[in-house]
PDB file of C-alpha atoms in Angstrom:
ATOM      1  CA  MET A   1      42.026  -5.219 -55.048  1.00 64.00           C
ATOM      2  CA  SER A   2      42.104  -2.065 -52.917  1.00 83.00           C
ATOM      3  CA  THR A   3      43.471  -2.114 -49.380  1.00 92.00           C
ATOM      4  CA  LYS A   4      40.896  -2.993 -46.757  1.00 96.00           C
ATOM      5  CA  LYS A   5      40.786  -0.809 -43.677  1.00 96.00           C
ATOM      6  CA  ILE A   6      39.897  -2.096 -40.229  1.00 97.00           C
ATOM      7  CA  VAL A   7      39.375   0.323 -37.350  1.00 98.00           C
ATOM      8  CA  VAL A   8      39.740  -0.819 -33.743  1.00 98.00           C
ATOM      9  CA  VAL A   9      38.034   1.079 -30.923  1.00 98.00           C
ATOM     10  CA  SER A  10      38.942   0.235 -27.333  1.00 98.00           C
ATOM     11  CA  ALA A  11      37.022   1.754 -24.418  1.00 97.00           C
ATOM     12  CA  GLY A  12      39.274   0.478 -21.642  1.00 94.00           C
ATOM     13  CA  LEU A  13      39.972   2.949 -18.848  1.00 91.00           C
ATOM     14  CA  SER A  14      43.028   1.484 -17.124  1.00 87.00           C
ATOM     15  CA  THR A  15      46.665   1.051 -18.149  1.00 83.00           C
ATOM     16  CA  PRO A  16      47.391  -1.719 -18.946  1.00 84.00           C
ATOM     17  CA  SER A  17      43.890  -2.620 -20.066  1.00 91.00           C
ATOM     18  CA  SER A  18      42.409  -6.070 -20.611  1.00 95.00           C
ATOM     19  CA  THR A  19      39.973  -4.370 -22.993  1.00 97.00           C
ATOM     20  CA  ARG A  20      42.851  -3.154 -25.151  1.00 96.00           C
ATOM     21  CA  GLN A  21      44.493  -6.576 -24.882  1.00 96.00           C
ATOM     22  CA  LEU A  22      41.356  -8.239 -26.229  1.00 97.00           C
ATOM     23  CA  ALA A  23      41.063  -5.616 -28.980  1.00 98.00           C
ATOM     24  CA  ASP A  24      44.657  -6.278 -30.047  1.00 97.00           C
ATOM     25  CA  ARG A  25      44.077 -10.047 -30.165  1.00 97.00           C
ATOM     26  CA  LEU A  26      40.952  -9.653 -32.279  1.00 98.00           C
ATOM     27  CA  ALA A  27      42.770  -7.297 -34.640  1.00 98.00           C
ATOM     28  CA  ALA A  28      45.826  -9.551 -34.934  1.00 98.00           C
ATOM     29  CA  ASP A  29      43.754 -12.622 -35.821  1.00 98.00           C
ATOM     30  CA  THR A  30      41.607 -10.712 -38.322  1.00 98.00           C
ATOM     31  CA  LEU A  31      44.699  -9.205 -39.932  1.00 97.00           C
ATOM     32  CA  GLY A  32      46.399 -12.599 -40.132  1.00 97.00           C
ATOM     33  CA  ILE A  33      43.391 -14.323 -41.691  1.00 97.00           C
ATOM     34  CA  LEU A  34      42.930 -11.654 -44.353  1.00 97.00           C
ATOM     35  CA  ARG A  35      46.616 -11.583 -45.256  1.00 96.00           C
ATOM     36  CA  GLU A  36      46.652 -15.370 -45.563  1.00 96.00           C
ATOM     37  CA  ARG A  37      43.914 -14.929 -48.158  1.00 95.00           C
ATOM     38  CA  GLY A  38      46.020 -12.423 -50.065  1.00 95.00           C
ATOM     39  CA  VAL A  39      43.982  -9.403 -48.972  1.00 95.00           C
ATOM     40  CA  ASP A  40      45.861  -6.157 -48.376  1.00 95.00           C
ATOM     41  CA  VAL A  41      44.695  -4.715 -45.072  1.00 96.00           C
ATOM     42  CA  GLU A  42      45.654  -1.970 -42.651  1.00 96.00           C
ATOM     43  CA  VAL A  43      44.572  -1.536 -39.033  1.00 97.00           C
ATOM     44  CA  GLN A  44      44.074   1.726 -37.144  1.00 97.00           C
ATOM     45  CA  THR A  45      43.465   1.669 -33.377  1.00 98.00           C
ATOM     46  CA  PHE A  46      41.884   4.323 -31.170  1.00 98.00           C
ATOM     47  CA  GLU A  47      41.896   4.380 -27.362  1.00 97.00           C
ATOM     48  CA  LEU A  48      38.751   6.207 -26.304  1.00 97.00           C
ATOM     49  CA  ARG A  49      40.210   7.262 -22.975  1.00 96.00           C
ATOM     50  CA  ASP A  50      42.628   9.459 -24.933  1.00 96.00           C
ATOM     51  CA  LEU A  51      39.620  11.114 -26.597  1.00 97.00           C
ATOM     52  CA  ALA A  52      37.400  11.400 -23.503  1.00 97.00           C
ATOM     53  CA  HIS A  53      37.618  15.191 -23.157  1.00 97.00           C
ATOM     54  CA  ASP A  54      37.082  15.701 -26.888  1.00 97.00           C
ATOM     55  CA  ILE A  55      34.031  13.412 -26.844  1.00 97.00           C
ATOM     56  CA  THR A  56      32.531  15.342 -23.922  1.00 96.00           C
ATOM     57  CA  ASN A  57      33.193  18.675 -25.609  1.00 95.00           C
ATOM     58  CA  HIS A  58      31.585  17.401 -28.803  1.00 96.00           C
ATOM     59  CA  LEU A  59      28.473  16.330 -26.892  1.00 95.00           C
ATOM     60  CA  LEU A  60      28.256  19.772 -25.284  1.00 94.00           C
ATOM     61  CA  MET A  61      29.309  21.997 -28.185  1.00 92.00           C
ATOM     62  CA  GLY A  62      28.584  19.918 -31.298  1.00 90.00           C
ATOM     63  CA  PHE A  63      32.148  20.302 -32.583  1.00 92.00           C
ATOM     64  CA  ALA A  64      34.790  17.582 -32.972  1.00 95.00           C
ATOM     65  CA  PRO A  65      38.428  18.568 -32.288  1.00 94.00           C
ATOM     66  CA  PRO A  66      41.002  17.227 -34.794  1.00 96.00           C
ATOM     67  CA  LYS A  67      41.934  14.018 -32.924  1.00 96.00           C
ATOM     68  CA  LEU A  68      38.314  13.028 -32.423  1.00 97.00           C
ATOM     69  CA  GLN A  69      37.461  13.947 -36.006  1.00 97.00           C
ATOM     70  CA  GLU A  70      40.254  11.654 -37.177  1.00 97.00           C
ATOM     71  CA  ALA A  71      38.625   8.766 -35.291  1.00 98.00           C
ATOM     72  CA  LEU A  72      35.155   9.599 -36.623  1.00 97.00           C
ATOM     73  CA  ASP A  73      36.424   9.820 -40.201  1.00 97.00           C
ATOM     74  CA  ALA A  74      38.293   6.532 -39.791  1.00 97.00           C
ATOM     75  CA  VAL A  75      35.158   4.719 -38.626  1.00 97.00           C
ATOM     76  CA  ALA A  76      33.051   6.214 -41.422  1.00 96.00           C
ATOM     77  CA  SER A  77      35.507   5.074 -44.103  1.00 95.00           C
ATOM     78  CA  ALA A  78      36.328   1.659 -42.605  1.00 97.00           C
ATOM     79  CA  ASP A  79      35.628  -1.720 -44.184  1.00 97.00           C
ATOM     80  CA  GLY A  80      35.393  -3.343 -40.768  1.00 98.00           C
ATOM     81  CA  LEU A  81      35.151  -2.266 -37.131  1.00 98.00           C
ATOM     82  CA  ILE A  82      36.364  -4.022 -33.992  1.00 98.00           C
ATOM     83  CA  ALA A  83      34.635  -2.443 -30.993  1.00 98.00           C
ATOM     84  CA  VAL A  84      35.586  -3.529 -27.474  1.00 98.00           C
ATOM     85  CA  THR A  85      34.211  -2.195 -24.207  1.00 97.00           C
ATOM     86  CA  PRO A  86      34.395  -3.144 -20.544  1.00 96.00           C
ATOM     87  CA  ILE A  87      31.063  -4.081 -18.992  1.00 95.00           C
ATOM     88  CA  PHE A  88      29.920  -1.836 -16.139  1.00 90.00           C
ATOM     89  CA  THR A  89      26.633  -2.433 -14.299  1.00 82.00           C
ATOM     90  CA  THR A  90      25.564  -5.049 -16.859  1.00 85.00           C
ATOM     91  CA  SER A  91      26.061  -2.811 -19.902  1.00 92.00           C
ATOM     92  CA  TYR A  92      28.667  -1.035 -22.029  1.00 95.00           C
ATOM     93  CA  ALA A  93      30.884   1.699 -20.600  1.00 95.00           C
ATOM     94  CA  GLY A  94      29.554   5.253 -20.669  1.00 95.00           C
ATOM     95  CA  LEU A  95      32.600   6.409 -22.628  1.00 96.00           C
ATOM     96  CA  PHE A  96      31.895   3.775 -25.277  1.00 97.00           C
ATOM     97  CA  LYS A  97      28.255   4.883 -25.642  1.00 96.00           C
ATOM     98  CA  SER A  98      29.279   8.553 -25.741  1.00 97.00           C
ATOM     99  CA  PHE A  99      31.607   7.832 -28.660  1.00 98.00           C
ATOM    100  CA  ILE A 100      28.849   6.022 -30.521  1.00 97.00           C
ATOM    101  CA  ASP A 101      26.581   9.011 -29.853  1.00 96.00           C
ATOM    102  CA  VAL A 102      28.908  11.435 -31.663  1.00 97.00           C
ATOM    103  CA  ILE A 103      29.268   9.250 -34.775  1.00 96.00           C
ATOM    104  CA  ASP A 104      27.176  10.397 -37.719  1.00 94.00           C
ATOM    105  CA  PRO A 105      24.013   8.232 -37.748  1.00 87.00           C
ATOM    106  CA  GLN A 106      24.708   7.092 -41.323  1.00 92.00           C
ATOM    107  CA  ALA A 107      28.404   6.313 -40.815  1.00 95.00           C
ATOM    108  CA  LEU A 108      27.903   2.707 -39.683  1.00 96.00           C
ATOM    109  CA  THR A 109      25.535   1.649 -42.473  1.00 95.00           C
ATOM    110  CA  ASP A 110      26.523  -1.803 -43.804  1.00 95.00           C
ATOM    111  CA  LEU A 111      29.719  -1.768 -41.718  1.00 97.00           C
ATOM    112  CA  PRO A 112      30.811  -5.228 -40.487  1.00 98.00           C
ATOM    113  CA  VAL A 113      31.420  -5.101 -36.731  1.00 98.00           C
ATOM    114  CA  LEU A 114      33.126  -7.551 -34.404  1.00 98.00           C
ATOM    115  CA  ILE A 115      31.974  -6.910 -30.837  1.00 98.00           C
ATOM    116  CA  GLY A 116      34.252  -7.596 -27.897  1.00 97.00           C
ATOM    117  CA  ALA A 117      33.721  -7.055 -24.184  1.00 97.00           C
ATOM    118  CA  THR A 118      35.544  -7.631 -20.911  1.00 96.00           C
ATOM    119  CA  GLY A 119      34.285  -8.099 -17.385  1.00 93.00           C
ATOM    120  CA  GLY A 120      34.870  -9.799 -14.094  1.00 87.00           C
ATOM    121  CA  THR A 121      32.708 -12.882 -14.540  1.00 86.00           C
ATOM    122  CA  PRO A 122      31.388 -14.877 -17.527  1.00 86.00           C
ATOM    123  CA  ARG A 123      27.773 -13.964 -16.719  1.00 84.00           C
ATOM    124  CA  HIS A 124      28.519 -10.427 -17.930  1.00 86.00           C
ATOM    125  CA  SER A 125      28.899 -11.852 -21.441  1.00 90.00           C
ATOM    126  CA  LEU A 126      25.118 -11.585 -21.830  1.00 91.00           C
ATOM    127  CA  ALA A 127      25.557  -7.820 -22.258  1.00 93.00           C
ATOM    128  CA  ILE A 128      26.943  -8.405 -25.750  1.00 95.00           C
ATOM    129  CA  ASP A 129      23.632  -9.717 -27.038  1.00 94.00           C
ATOM    130  CA  TYR A 130      21.119  -7.690 -25.043  1.00 93.00           C
ATOM    131  CA  ALA A 131      22.918  -4.314 -24.983  1.00 95.00           C
ATOM    132  CA  ILE A 132      25.765  -3.926 -27.484  1.00 97.00           C
ATOM    133  CA  ARG A 133      24.520  -5.899 -30.497  1.00 97.00           C
ATOM    134  CA  PRO A 134      21.133  -4.078 -30.612  1.00 96.00           C
ATOM    135  CA  LEU A 135      22.999  -0.758 -30.528  1.00 96.00           C
ATOM    136  CA  PHE A 136      24.926  -1.547 -33.713  1.00 97.00           C
ATOM    137  CA  THR A 137      21.928  -3.168 -35.380  1.00 96.00           C
ATOM    138  CA  TYR A 138      19.892  -0.013 -34.754  1.00 96.00           C
ATOM    139  CA  LEU A 139      22.599   1.990 -36.563  1.00 96.00           C
ATOM    140  CA  HIS A 140      22.357  -0.383 -39.570  1.00 96.00           C
ATOM    141  CA  ALA A 141      25.779  -1.926 -39.000  1.00 97.00           C
ATOM    142  CA  ILE A 142      26.320  -5.681 -39.514  1.00 97.00           C
ATOM    143  CA  PRO A 143      27.518  -7.311 -36.266  1.00 97.00           C
ATOM    144  CA  VAL A 144      29.092 -10.721 -36.839  1.00 97.00           C
ATOM    145  CA  THR A 145      27.434 -13.689 -35.176  1.00 96.00           C
ATOM    146  CA  THR A 146      30.175 -14.312 -32.621  1.00 96.00           C
ATOM    147  CA  GLY A 147      30.665 -11.738 -29.895  1.00 96.00           C
ATOM    148  CA  VAL A 148      33.864 -12.274 -27.906  1.00 97.00           C
ATOM    149  CA  PHE A 149      33.741 -11.830 -24.139  1.00 96.00           C
ATOM    150  CA  ALA A 150      36.793 -12.162 -21.921  1.00 95.00           C
ATOM    151  CA  ALA A 151      36.331 -12.626 -18.185  1.00 93.00           C
ATOM    152  CA  THR A 152      39.128 -12.169 -15.670  1.00 90.00           C
ATOM    153  CA  SER A 153      39.620 -15.943 -15.530  1.00 89.00           C
ATOM    154  CA  ASP A 154      40.246 -16.082 -19.308  1.00 91.00           C
ATOM    155  CA  TRP A 155      43.586 -14.309 -18.962  1.00 84.00           C
ATOM    156  CA  GLY A 156      45.211 -16.933 -16.724  1.00 73.00           C
ATOM    157  CA  GLY A 157      45.980 -20.633 -16.832  1.00 51.00           C
ATOM    158  CA  THR A 158      46.016 -22.670 -20.006  1.00 47.00           C
ATOM    159  CA  GLY A 159      43.247 -20.805 -21.793  1.00 47.00           C
ATOM    160  CA  GLU A 160      40.958 -23.848 -21.711  1.00 49.00           C
ATOM    161  CA  ALA A 161      37.465 -22.784 -20.641  1.00 48.00           C
ATOM    162  CA  GLY A 162      36.091 -26.218 -19.820  1.00 47.00           C
ATOM    163  CA  ASP A 163      32.452 -27.346 -19.528  1.00 48.00           C
ATOM    164  CA  GLY A 164      32.111 -27.392 -23.306  1.00 51.00           C
ATOM    165  CA  VAL A 165      32.874 -23.670 -23.619  1.00 64.00           C
ATOM    166  CA  ARG A 166      35.418 -22.600 -26.233  1.00 80.00           C
ATOM    167  CA  SER A 167      38.669 -21.169 -24.924  1.00 91.00           C
ATOM    168  CA  LEU A 168      39.334 -17.459 -25.387  1.00 94.00           C
ATOM    169  CA  PRO A 169      41.807 -18.027 -28.257  1.00 95.00           C
ATOM    170  CA  ASP A 170      39.180 -20.171 -30.003  1.00 95.00           C
ATOM    171  CA  ARG A 171      36.496 -17.523 -29.546  1.00 95.00           C
ATOM    172  CA  VAL A 172      38.841 -14.801 -30.748  1.00 97.00           C
ATOM    173  CA  PHE A 173      39.722 -16.771 -33.876  1.00 97.00           C
ATOM    174  CA  ARG A 174      36.088 -17.587 -34.616  1.00 97.00           C
ATOM    175  CA  GLY A 175      34.989 -13.973 -34.304  1.00 98.00           C
ATOM    176  CA  ALA A 176      37.953 -12.766 -36.355  1.00 98.00           C
ATOM    177  CA  SER A 177      37.160 -15.315 -39.085  1.00 98.00           C
ATOM    178  CA  GLU A 178      33.573 -14.104 -39.321  1.00 98.00           C
ATOM    179  CA  LEU A 179      34.709 -10.478 -39.539  1.00 98.00           C
ATOM    180  CA  ALA A 180      37.329 -11.355 -42.170  1.00 98.00           C
ATOM    181  CA  ASP A 181      34.662 -13.083 -44.271  1.00 97.00           C
ATOM    182  CA  LEU A 182      32.495  -9.970 -44.298  1.00 97.00           C
ATOM    183  CA  VAL A 183      35.347  -7.497 -44.773  1.00 96.00           C
ATOM    184  CA  GLU A 184      36.681  -9.453 -47.732  1.00 93.00           C
ATOM    185  CA  ARG A 185      33.442  -9.125 -49.680  1.00 90.00           C
ATOM    186  CA  THR A 186      32.181  -5.783 -48.370  1.00 85.00           C
ATOM    187  CA  ASP A 187      32.313  -2.708 -50.593  1.00 84.00           C
ATOM    188  CA  ARG A 188      31.446   0.547 -48.832  1.00 80.00           C
ATOM    189  CA  SER A 189      33.208   2.766 -51.387  1.00 72.00           C
ATOM    190  CA  GLU A 190      29.921   4.131 -52.722  1.00 67.00           C
ATOM    191  CA  LEU A 191      28.632   5.169 -49.312  1.00 64.00           C
ATOM    192  CA  VAL A 192      28.841   8.904 -48.794  1.00 49.00           C
ATOM    193  CA  ASN A 193      28.929  10.247 -45.263  1.00 48.00           C
ATOM    194  CA  ASP A 194      28.499  13.958 -45.899  1.00 48.00           C
ATOM    195  CA  PRO A 195      26.978  15.780 -42.906  1.00 44.00           C
ATOM    196  CA  PHE A 196      25.866  18.588 -45.249  1.00 43.00           C
ATOM    197  CA  ALA A 197      24.229  16.321 -47.831  1.00 45.00           C
ATOM    198  CA  LEU A 198      20.493  16.682 -48.414  1.00 40.00           C
ATOM    199  CA  ASP A 199      18.130  13.765 -48.875  1.00 42.00           C
ATOM    200  CA  ARG A 200      16.522  15.648 -51.768  1.00 37.00           C
ATOM    201  CA  PRO A 201      17.741  18.353 -54.175  1.00 38.00           C
ATOM    202  CA  MET A 202      17.460  21.953 -53.016  1.00 36.00           C
ATOM    203  CA  GLY A 203      14.800  22.634 -55.679  1.00 39.00           C
ATOM    204  CA  HIS A 204      12.012  21.581 -53.337  1.00 36.00           C
ATOM    205  CA  LEU A 205      13.209  24.131 -50.781  1.00 35.00           C
ATOM    206  CA  ILE A 206      13.413  26.928 -53.327  1.00 37.00           C
ATOM    207  CA  GLY A 207       9.972  26.047 -54.702  1.00 40.00           C
ATOM    208  CA  GLY A 208       8.541  26.019 -51.204  1.00 40.00           C
ATOM    209  CA  LEU A 209       9.923  29.466 -50.441  1.00 39.00           C
ATOM    210  CA  ALA A 210       8.607  30.853 -53.740  1.00 40.00           C
ATOM    211  CA  GLY A 211       5.119  29.694 -52.861  1.00 42.00           C
ATOM    212  CA  GLU A 212       5.080  31.455 -49.482  1.00 38.00           C
TER     213      GLU A 212
END
């Protein structure tokens, strides 16, 4: 069995970042579950704040500098994606959306995605289902059922959420398990993400020119 590749994208803006902390927990649980099943797996993590200038330049100029291109290539060739963003004004961070905007539209096809988000209060968790999940579904990715939201209160105390709500560690493990299930049986090796590829052979273009 070939090595599975999981890419982690964190859109946190501060240092230290609760967004990165959640991303690391999701990655660690997914990695552990897959390795327990005997699956070889490697994880590559990208902090979007380190790529912010490159992302902006790409949006303006249409060209990806080497560090940004490395991240784009990693996502396109991944077997699974963990994408975590802070929630601002009831939706994903602008930096997160800008990164998604510079990914090739075909690069996320059939890619399993575990969505994570952080915010001040639990009510912001709704953004996962009404803002972030539709974004990945539109790009033909496969978001797992469980989206993992971490509010400020989740990082303190015993980790027990109460009121029938799963604790953060439980939610992290559940989401990671769902991603591991998809990654284990996903084969994206035949997907080609060539920005210069044509949907049809060039013959139809040549024939069209000859008829003019």
